[in-house]
Short mmCIF file of C-alpha atoms in Angstrom, two decimals:
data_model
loop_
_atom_site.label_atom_id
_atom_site.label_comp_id
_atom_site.label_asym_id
_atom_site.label_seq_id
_atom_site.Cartn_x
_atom_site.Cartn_y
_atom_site.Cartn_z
CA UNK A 1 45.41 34.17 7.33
CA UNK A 2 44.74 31.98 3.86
CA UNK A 3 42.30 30.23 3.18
CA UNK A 4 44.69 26.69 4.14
CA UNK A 5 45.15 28.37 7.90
CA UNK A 6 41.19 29.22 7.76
CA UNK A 7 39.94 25.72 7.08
CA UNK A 8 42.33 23.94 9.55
CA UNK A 9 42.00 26.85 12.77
CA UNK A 10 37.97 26.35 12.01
CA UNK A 11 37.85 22.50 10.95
CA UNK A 12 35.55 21.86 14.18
CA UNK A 13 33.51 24.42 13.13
CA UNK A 14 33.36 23.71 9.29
CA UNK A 15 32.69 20.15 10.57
CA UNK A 16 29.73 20.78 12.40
CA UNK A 17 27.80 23.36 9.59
CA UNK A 18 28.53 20.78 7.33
CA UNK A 19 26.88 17.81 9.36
CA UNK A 20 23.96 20.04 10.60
CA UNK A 21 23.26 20.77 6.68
CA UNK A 22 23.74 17.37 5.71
CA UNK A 23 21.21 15.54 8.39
CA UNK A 24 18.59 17.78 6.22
CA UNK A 25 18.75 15.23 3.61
CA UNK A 26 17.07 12.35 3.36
CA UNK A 27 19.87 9.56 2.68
CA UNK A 28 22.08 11.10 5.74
CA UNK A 29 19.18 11.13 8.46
CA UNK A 30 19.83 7.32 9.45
CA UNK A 31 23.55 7.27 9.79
CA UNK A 32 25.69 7.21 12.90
CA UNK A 33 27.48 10.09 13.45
CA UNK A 34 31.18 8.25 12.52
CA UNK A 35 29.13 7.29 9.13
CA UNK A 36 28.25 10.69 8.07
CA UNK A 37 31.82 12.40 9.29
CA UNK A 38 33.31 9.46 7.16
CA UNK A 39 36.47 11.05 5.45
CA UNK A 40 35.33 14.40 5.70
CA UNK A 41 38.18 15.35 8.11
CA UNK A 42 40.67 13.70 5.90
CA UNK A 43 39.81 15.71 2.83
CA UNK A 44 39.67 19.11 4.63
CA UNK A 45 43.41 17.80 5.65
CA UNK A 46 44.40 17.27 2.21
CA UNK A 47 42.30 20.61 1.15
CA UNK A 48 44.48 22.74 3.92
CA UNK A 49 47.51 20.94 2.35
CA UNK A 50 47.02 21.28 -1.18
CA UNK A 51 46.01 25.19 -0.83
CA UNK A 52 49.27 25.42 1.15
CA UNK A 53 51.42 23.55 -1.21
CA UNK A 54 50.19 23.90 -4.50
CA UNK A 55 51.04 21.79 -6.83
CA UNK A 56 53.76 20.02 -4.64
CA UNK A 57 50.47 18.83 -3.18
CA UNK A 58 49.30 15.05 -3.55
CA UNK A 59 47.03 14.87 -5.56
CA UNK A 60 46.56 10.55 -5.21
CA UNK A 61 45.15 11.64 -1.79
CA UNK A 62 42.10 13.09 -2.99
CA UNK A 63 41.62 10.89 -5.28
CA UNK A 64 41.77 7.55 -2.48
CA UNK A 65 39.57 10.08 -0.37
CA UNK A 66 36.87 10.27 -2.72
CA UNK A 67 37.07 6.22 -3.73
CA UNK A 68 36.38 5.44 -0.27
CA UNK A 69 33.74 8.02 0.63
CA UNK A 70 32.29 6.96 -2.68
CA UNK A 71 32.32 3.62 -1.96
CA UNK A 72 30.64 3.57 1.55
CA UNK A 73 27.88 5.62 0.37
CA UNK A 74 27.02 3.21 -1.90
CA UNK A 75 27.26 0.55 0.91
CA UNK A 76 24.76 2.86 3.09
CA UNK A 77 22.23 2.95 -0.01
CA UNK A 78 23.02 6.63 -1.22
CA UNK A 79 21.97 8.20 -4.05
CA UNK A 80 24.02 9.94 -6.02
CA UNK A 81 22.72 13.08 -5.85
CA UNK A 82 22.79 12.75 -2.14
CA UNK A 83 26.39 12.15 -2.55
CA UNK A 84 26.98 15.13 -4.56
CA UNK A 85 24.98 17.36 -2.38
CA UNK A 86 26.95 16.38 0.48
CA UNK A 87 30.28 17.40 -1.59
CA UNK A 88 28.02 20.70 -2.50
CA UNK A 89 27.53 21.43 1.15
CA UNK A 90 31.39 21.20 2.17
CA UNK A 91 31.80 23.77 -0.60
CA UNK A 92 28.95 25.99 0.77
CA UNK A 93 30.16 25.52 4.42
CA UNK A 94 33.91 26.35 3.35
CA UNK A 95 33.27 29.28 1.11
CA UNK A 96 30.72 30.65 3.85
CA UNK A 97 33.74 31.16 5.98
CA UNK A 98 35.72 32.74 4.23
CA UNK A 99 33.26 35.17 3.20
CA UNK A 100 32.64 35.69 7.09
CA UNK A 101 36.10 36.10 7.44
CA UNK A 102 38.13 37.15 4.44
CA UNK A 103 41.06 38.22 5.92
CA UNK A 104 44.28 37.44 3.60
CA UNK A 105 42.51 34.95 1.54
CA UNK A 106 43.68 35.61 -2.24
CA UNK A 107 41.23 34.76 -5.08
CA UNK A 108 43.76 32.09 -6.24
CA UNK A 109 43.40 30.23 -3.20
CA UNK A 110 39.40 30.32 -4.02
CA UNK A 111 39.98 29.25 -7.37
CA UNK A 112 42.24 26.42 -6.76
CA UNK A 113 39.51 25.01 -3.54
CA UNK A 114 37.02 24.98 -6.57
CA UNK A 115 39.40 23.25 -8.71
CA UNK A 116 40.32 20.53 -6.10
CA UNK A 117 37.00 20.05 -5.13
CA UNK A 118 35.85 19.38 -8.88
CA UNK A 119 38.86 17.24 -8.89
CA UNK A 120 37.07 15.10 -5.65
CA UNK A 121 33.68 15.59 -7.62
CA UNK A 122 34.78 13.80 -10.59
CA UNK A 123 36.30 10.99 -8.83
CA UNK A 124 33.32 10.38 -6.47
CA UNK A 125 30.91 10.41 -9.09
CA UNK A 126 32.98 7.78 -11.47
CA UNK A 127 33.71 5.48 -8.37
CA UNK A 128 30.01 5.63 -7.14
CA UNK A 129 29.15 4.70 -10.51
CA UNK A 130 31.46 2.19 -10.76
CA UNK A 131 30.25 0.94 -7.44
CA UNK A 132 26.85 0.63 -8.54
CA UNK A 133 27.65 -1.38 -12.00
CA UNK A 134 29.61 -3.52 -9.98
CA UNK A 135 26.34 -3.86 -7.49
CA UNK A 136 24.04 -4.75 -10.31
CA UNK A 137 26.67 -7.73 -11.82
CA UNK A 138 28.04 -5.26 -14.93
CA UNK A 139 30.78 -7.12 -16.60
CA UNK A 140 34.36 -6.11 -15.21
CA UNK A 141 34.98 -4.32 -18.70
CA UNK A 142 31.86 -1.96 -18.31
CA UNK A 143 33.39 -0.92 -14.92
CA UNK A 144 36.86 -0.41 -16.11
CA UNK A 145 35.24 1.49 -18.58
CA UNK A 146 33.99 4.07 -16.71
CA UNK A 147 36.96 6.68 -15.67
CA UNK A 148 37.67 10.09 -14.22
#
């Protein structure tokens, strides 16, 4: 089994170490339990995908993904840290499985889940940025500025 088949036969489980970790921080205590899952299903879709796939994968996925998770937690009053632990703990949660059960899980297919998820870092961290500038009345040219 790779590490694609591992994430999608455990995505329940994945799911629910990942929200249990998450409630420990502060910004995710308050928010409904649709609020914190948010597009964290979608993105361990397009994960499973993209470790299938390769580079046939789509990459504008992720990318969308982590606009939209970006911009919600800035509409529930994240911080950014916050937002990058949460990213940290998917990591955690994902690679903790597959060192509980390696099985036929190539070191590529770790490498390339570190890459994507960098890629979804980047992009989460710009757009919450961007988010905020646009909260605090920066001009539109400061926020086109900023890019991943």
């Amino acid at each position: 089994m790779g590490l694609a088949q591992l994430i999608k036969t455990h995505e329940q489980e994945v799911l629910a170490r990942w929200k249990e970790m998450v409630r420990t921080l502060s910004d995710a205590r308050h928010l409904s339990e649709e609020s914190l899952e948010n597009h964290v299903p979608d993105l361990l879709d397009w994960l499973a995908v993209r470790l299938r796939e390769r580079d046939t994968a789509d990459v504008y996925g992720s990318q969308m993904l982590s606009r939209v998770h970006a911009f919600q937690r800035v509409g529930d009053d994240f911080d950014l840290v916050e937002v990058l632990a949460e990213l940290a703990v998917l990591r955690d949660v994902v690679l903790g499985l597959w060192v509980e059960q390696p099985g036929d899980v190539s070191p590529a297919e770790v490498l390339q889940l570190n890459r994507d998820l960098d890629d979804v870092v980047a992009v989460c961290t710009t757009e919450f940025a961007r988010q905020v500038m646009i909260r605090h009345g920066a001009s539109k040219e400061a926020t086109e500025a900023v890019s991943p």
